PDB file of C-alpha atoms in Angstrom:
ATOM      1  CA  UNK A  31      -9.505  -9.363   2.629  1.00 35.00           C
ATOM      2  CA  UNK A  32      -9.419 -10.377  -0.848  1.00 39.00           C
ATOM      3  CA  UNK A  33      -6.064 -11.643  -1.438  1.00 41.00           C
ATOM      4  CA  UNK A  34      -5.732 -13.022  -4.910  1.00 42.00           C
ATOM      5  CA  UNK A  35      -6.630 -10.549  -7.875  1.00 44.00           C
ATOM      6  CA  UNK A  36      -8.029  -7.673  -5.683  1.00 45.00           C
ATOM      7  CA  UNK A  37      -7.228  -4.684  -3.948  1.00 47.00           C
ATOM      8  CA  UNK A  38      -7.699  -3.156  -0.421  1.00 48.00           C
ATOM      9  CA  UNK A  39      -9.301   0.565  -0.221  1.00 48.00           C
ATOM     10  CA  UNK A  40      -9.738   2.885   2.620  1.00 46.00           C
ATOM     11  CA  UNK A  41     -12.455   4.896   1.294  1.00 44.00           C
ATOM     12  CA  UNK A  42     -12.333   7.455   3.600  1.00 45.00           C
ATOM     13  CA  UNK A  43     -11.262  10.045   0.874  1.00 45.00           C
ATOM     14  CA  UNK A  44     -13.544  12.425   0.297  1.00 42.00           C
ATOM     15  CA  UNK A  45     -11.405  13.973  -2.448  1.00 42.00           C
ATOM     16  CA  UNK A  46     -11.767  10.810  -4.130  1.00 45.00           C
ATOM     17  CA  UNK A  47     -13.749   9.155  -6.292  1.00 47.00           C
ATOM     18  CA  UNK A  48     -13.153   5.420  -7.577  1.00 50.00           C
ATOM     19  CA  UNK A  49     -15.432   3.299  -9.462  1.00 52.00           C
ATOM     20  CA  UNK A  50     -14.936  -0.196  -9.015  1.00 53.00           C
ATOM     21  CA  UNK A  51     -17.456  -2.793 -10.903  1.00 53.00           C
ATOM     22  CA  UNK A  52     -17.133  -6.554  -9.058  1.00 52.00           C
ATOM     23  CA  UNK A  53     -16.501  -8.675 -11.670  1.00 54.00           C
ATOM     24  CA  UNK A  54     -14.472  -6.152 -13.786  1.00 59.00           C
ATOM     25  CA  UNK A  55     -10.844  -6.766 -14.665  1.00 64.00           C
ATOM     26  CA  UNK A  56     -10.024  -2.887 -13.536  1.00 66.00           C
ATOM     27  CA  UNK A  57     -10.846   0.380 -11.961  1.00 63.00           C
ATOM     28  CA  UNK A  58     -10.284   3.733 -12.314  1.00 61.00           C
ATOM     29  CA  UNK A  59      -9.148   6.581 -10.124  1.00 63.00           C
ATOM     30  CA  UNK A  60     -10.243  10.381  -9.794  1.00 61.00           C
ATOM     31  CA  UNK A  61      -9.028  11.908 -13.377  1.00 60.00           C
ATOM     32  CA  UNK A  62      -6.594   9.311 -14.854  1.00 61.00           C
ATOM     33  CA  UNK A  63      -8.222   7.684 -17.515  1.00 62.00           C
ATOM     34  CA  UNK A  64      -6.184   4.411 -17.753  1.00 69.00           C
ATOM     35  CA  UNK A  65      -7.915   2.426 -15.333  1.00 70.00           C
ATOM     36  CA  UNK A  66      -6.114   0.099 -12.886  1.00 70.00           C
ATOM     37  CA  UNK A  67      -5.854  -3.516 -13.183  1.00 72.00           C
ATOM     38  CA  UNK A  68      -6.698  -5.497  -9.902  1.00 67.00           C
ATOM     39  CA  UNK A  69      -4.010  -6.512  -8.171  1.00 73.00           C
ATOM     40  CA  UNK A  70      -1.886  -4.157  -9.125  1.00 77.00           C
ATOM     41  CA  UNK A  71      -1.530  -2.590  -6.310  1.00 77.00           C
ATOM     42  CA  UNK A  72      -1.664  -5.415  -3.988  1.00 79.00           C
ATOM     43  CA  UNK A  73       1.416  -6.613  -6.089  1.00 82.00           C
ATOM     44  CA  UNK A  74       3.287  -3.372  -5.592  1.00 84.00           C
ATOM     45  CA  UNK A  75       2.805  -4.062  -1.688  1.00 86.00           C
ATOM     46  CA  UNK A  76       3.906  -7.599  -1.649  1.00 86.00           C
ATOM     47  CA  UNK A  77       7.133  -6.676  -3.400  1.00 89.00           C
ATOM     48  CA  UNK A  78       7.461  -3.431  -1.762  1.00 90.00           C
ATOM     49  CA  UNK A  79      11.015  -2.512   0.480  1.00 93.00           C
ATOM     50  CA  UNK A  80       9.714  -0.163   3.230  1.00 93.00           C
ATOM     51  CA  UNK A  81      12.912   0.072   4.690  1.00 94.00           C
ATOM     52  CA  UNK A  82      13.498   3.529   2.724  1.00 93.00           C
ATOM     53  CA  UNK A  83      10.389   5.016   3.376  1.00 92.00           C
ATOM     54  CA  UNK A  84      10.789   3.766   7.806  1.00 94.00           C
ATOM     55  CA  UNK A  85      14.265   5.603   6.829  1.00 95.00           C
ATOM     56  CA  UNK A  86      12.412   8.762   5.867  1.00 91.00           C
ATOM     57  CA  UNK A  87      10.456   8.763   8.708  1.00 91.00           C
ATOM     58  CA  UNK A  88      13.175   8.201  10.981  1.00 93.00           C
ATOM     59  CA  UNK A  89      15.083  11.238   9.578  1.00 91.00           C
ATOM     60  CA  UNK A  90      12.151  12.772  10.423  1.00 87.00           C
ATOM     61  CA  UNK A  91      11.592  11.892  13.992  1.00 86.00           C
ATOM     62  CA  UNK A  92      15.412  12.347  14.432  1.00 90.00           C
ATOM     63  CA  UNK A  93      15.168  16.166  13.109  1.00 84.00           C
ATOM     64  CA  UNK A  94      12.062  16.663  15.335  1.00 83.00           C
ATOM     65  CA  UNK A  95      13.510  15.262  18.587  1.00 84.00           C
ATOM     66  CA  UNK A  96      17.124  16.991  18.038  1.00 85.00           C
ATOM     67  CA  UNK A  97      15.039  20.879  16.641  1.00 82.00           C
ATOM     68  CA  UNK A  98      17.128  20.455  13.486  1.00 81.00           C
ATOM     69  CA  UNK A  99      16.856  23.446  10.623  1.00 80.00           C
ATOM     70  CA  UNK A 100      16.509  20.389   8.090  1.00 82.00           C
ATOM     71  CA  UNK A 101      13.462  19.242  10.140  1.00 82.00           C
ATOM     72  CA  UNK A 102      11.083  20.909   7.336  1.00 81.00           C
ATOM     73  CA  UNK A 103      12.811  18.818   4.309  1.00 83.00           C
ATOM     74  CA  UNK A 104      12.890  16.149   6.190  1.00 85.00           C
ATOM     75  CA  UNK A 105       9.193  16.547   6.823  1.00 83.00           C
ATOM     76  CA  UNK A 106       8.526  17.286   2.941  1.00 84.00           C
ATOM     77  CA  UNK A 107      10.677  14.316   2.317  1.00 86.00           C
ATOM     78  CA  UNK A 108       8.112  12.161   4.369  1.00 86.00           C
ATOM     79  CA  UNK A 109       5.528  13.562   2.155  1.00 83.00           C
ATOM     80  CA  UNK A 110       6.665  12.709  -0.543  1.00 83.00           C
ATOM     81  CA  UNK A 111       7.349   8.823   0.331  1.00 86.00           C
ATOM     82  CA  UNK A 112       4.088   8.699   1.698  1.00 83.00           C
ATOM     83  CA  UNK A 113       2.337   9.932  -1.866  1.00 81.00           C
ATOM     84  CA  UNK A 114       5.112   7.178  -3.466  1.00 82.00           C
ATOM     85  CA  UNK A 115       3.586   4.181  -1.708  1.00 83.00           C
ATOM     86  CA  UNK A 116       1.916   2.296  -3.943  1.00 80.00           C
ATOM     87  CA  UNK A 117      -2.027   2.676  -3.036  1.00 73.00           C
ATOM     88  CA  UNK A 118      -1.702   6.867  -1.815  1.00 75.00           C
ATOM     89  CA  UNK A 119       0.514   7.055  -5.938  1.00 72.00           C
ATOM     90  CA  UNK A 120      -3.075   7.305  -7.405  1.00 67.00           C
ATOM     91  CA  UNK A 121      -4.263  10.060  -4.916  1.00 65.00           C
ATOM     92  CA  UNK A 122      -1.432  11.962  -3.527  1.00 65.00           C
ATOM     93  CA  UNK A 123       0.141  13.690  -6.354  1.00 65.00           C
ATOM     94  CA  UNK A 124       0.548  17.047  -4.713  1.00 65.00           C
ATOM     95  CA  UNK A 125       2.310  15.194  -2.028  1.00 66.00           C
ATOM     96  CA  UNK A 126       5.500  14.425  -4.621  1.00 64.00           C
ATOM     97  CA  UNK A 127       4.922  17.570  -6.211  1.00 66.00           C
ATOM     98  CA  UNK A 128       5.935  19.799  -3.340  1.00 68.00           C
ATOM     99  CA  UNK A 129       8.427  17.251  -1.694  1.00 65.00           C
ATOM    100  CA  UNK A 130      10.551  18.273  -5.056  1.00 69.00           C
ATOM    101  CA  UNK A 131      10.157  21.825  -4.032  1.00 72.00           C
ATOM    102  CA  UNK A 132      13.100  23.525  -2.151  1.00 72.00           C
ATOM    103  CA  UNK A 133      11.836  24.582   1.243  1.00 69.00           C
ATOM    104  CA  UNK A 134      12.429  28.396   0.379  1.00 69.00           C
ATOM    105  CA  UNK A 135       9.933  27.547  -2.287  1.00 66.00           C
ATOM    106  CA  UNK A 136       7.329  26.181  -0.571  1.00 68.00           C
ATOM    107  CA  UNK A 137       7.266  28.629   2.082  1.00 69.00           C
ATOM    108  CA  UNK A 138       9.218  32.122   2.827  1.00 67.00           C
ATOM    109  CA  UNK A 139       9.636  33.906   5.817  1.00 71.00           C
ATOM    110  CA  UNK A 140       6.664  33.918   8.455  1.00 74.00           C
ATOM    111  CA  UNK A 141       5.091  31.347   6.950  1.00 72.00           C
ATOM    112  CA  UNK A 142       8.668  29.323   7.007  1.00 70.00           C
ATOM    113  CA  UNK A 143       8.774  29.985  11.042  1.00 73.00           C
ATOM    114  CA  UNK A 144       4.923  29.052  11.235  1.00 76.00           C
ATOM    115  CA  UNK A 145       5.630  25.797   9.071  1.00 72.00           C
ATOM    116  CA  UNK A 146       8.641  24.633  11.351  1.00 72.00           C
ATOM    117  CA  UNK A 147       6.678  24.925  14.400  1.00 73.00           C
ATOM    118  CA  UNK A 148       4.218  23.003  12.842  1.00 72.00           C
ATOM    119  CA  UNK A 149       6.513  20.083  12.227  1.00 70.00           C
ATOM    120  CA  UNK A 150       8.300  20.706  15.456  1.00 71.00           C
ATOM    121  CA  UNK A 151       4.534  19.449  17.141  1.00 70.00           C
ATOM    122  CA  UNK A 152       4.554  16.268  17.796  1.00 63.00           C
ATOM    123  CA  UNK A 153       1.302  15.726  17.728  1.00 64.00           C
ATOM    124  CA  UNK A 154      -0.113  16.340  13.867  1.00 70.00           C
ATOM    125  CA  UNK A 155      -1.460  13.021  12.000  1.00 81.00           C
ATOM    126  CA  UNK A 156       0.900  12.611   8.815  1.00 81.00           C
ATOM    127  CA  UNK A 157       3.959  11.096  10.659  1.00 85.00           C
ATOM    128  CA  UNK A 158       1.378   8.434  12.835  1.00 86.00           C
ATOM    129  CA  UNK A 159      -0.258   8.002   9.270  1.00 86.00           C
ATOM    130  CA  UNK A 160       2.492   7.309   7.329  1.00 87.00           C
ATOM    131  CA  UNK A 161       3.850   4.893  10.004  1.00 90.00           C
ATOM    132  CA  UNK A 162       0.725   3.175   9.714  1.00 90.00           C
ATOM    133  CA  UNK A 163       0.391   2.468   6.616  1.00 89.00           C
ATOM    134  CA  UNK A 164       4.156   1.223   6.941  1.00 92.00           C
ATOM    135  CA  UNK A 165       2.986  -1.285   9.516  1.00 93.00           C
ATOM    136  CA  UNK A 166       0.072  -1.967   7.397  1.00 90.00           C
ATOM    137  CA  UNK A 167       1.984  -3.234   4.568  1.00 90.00           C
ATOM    138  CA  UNK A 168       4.262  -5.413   6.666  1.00 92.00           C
ATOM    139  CA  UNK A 169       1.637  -7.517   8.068  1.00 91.00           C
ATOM    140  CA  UNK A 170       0.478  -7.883   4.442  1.00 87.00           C
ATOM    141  CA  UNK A 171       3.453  -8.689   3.604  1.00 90.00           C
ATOM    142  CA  UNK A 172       3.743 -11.383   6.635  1.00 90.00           C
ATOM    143  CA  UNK A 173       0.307 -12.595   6.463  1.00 87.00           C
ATOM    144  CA  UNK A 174       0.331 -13.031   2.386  1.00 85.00           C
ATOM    145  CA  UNK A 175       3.915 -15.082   3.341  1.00 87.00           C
ATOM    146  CA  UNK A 176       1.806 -17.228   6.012  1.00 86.00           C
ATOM    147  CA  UNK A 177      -0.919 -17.659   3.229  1.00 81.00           C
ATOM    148  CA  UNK A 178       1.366 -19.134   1.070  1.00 81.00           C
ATOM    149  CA  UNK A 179       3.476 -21.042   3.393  1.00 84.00           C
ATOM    150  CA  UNK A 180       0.256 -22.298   4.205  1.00 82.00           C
ATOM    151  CA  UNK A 181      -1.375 -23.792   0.859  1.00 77.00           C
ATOM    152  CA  UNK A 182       1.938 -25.026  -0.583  1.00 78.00           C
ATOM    153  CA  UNK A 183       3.612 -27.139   2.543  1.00 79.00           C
ATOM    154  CA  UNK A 184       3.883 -29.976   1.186  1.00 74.00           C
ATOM    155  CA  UNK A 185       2.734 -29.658  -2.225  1.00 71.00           C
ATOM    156  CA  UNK A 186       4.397 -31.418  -4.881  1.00 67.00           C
ATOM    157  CA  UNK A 187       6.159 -28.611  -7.831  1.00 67.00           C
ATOM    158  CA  UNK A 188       7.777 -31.881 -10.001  1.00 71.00           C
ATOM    159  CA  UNK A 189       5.654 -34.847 -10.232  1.00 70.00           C
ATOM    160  CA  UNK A 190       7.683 -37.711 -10.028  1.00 75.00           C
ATOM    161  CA  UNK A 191       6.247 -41.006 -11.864  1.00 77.00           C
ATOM    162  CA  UNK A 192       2.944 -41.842  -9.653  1.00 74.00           C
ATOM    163  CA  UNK A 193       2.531 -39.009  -8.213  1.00 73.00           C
ATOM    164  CA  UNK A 194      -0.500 -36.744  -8.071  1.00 74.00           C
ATOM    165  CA  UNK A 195      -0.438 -33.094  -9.050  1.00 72.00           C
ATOM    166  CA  UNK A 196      -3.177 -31.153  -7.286  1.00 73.00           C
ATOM    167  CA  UNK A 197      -4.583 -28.142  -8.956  1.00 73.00           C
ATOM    168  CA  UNK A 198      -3.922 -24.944  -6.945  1.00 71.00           C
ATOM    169  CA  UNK A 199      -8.440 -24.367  -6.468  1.00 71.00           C
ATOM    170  CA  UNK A 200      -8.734 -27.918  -5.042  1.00 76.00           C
ATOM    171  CA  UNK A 201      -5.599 -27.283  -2.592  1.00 75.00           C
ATOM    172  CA  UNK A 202      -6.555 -24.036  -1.187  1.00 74.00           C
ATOM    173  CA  UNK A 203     -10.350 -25.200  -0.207  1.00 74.00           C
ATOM    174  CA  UNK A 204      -9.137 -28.624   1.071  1.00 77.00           C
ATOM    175  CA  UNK A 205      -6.526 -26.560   3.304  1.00 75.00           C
ATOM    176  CA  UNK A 206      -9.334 -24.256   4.458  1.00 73.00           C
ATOM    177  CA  UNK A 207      -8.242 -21.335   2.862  1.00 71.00           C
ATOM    178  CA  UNK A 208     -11.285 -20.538   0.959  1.00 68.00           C
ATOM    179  CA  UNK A 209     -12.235 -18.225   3.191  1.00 62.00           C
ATOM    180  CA  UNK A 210      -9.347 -15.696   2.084  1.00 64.00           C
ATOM    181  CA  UNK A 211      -9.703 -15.806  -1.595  1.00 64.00           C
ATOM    182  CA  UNK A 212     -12.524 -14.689  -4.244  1.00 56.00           C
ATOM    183  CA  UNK A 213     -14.720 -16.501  -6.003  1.00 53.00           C
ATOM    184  CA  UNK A 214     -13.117 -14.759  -9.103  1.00 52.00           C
ATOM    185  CA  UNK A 215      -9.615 -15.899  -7.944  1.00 50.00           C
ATOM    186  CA  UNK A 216     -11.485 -20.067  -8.236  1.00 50.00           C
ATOM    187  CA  UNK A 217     -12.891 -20.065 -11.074  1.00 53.00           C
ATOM    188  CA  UNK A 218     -16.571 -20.483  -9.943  1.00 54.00           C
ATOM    189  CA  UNK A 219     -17.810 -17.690 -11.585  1.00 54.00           C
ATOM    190  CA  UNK A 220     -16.181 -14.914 -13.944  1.00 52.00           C
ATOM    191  CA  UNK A 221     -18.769 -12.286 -13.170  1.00 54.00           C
ATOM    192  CA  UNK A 222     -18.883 -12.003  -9.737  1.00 48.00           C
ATOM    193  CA  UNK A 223     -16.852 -11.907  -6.962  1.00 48.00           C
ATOM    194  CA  UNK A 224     -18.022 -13.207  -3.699  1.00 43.00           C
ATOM    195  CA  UNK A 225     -19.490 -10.655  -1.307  1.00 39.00           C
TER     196      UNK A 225
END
């Protein structure tokens, strides 16, 4: 995992198609043609609250278990967190778009009955996904804290008269974090990141 500077991708999209140049201060992403600055994502997660979004889910589950009638808004709901987390905003799109929709929108009659028992199954992949990627981003969240907690203990922030400052580069390999970090993210070469 490359933890300063760049992002983490399941490419397992076939929809999708990103083009990402090593080295590069961006990428870009299916049809938007602003491209995306690494580490902008991986910021978004580290200062993400995914207490709403475990909330959504929740509702969810609750609505399921209990055979509420709000079970499919609560489902479209989910939907539309999950296309609002920051890595599936790029992709999901049609996600938010129909988790605006009223449910009599989105489907009527039949196809309303076919959709709720749908949702009612507790088996389909969305809700496991979504909780996933939930759990995911915590233990980002945790591990970037441990990363942290682990480079700076210690360190001094305001040199007092005598004492040394230690550049960030120097502290992280002498801790023996090197190992989590690009080659970018040093210094040691501006072109290429390491492999």
């Amino acid at each position: 995992m490359g933890v300063l500077g760049k992002d983490l991708f399941d490419f397992h999209r076939p929809q999708t198609n990103t083009k990402v140049e090593f080295g590069a201060s961006a990428y870009w992403v299916e049809d938007r043609t602003m491209p995306q600055p690494y580490g902008a994502v991986l910021t978004e997660i580290l200062n993400l609250d995914v207490a709403p979004f475990q909330e959504l889910l929740n509702q969810l589950n609750t609505a399921v278990q209990e055979k509420s009638d709000n079970v499919l808004r609560a489902y479209m709901d989910m939907k539309k967190g999950l296309a609002s987390l920051p890595l599936y905003r790029l992709y999901l799109e049609d996600f938010r778009v129909f988790g605006d929709m009223p449910v009599e929108a989105f489907a009527v009659g039949e196809a309303q009955d076919a959709f709720a028992e749908f949702v009612m199954q507790e088996d389909h992949d969305l809700p496991a996904f979504m909780q996933q990627q939930i759990d995911d981003i915590r233990l980002i969240q945790e591990r970037y804290a441990w990363f942290l907690d682990g480079v700076f203990a210690g360190a001094v922030f305001e040199k007092k008269k005598g004492q040394k400052k230690i550049p960030l580069a120097p502290m992280i390999c002498s801790r023996g974090y090197g190992a989590f970090i690009s080659g970018v993210s040093l210094g040691e070469n501006p072109e290429t990141d390491a492999p």
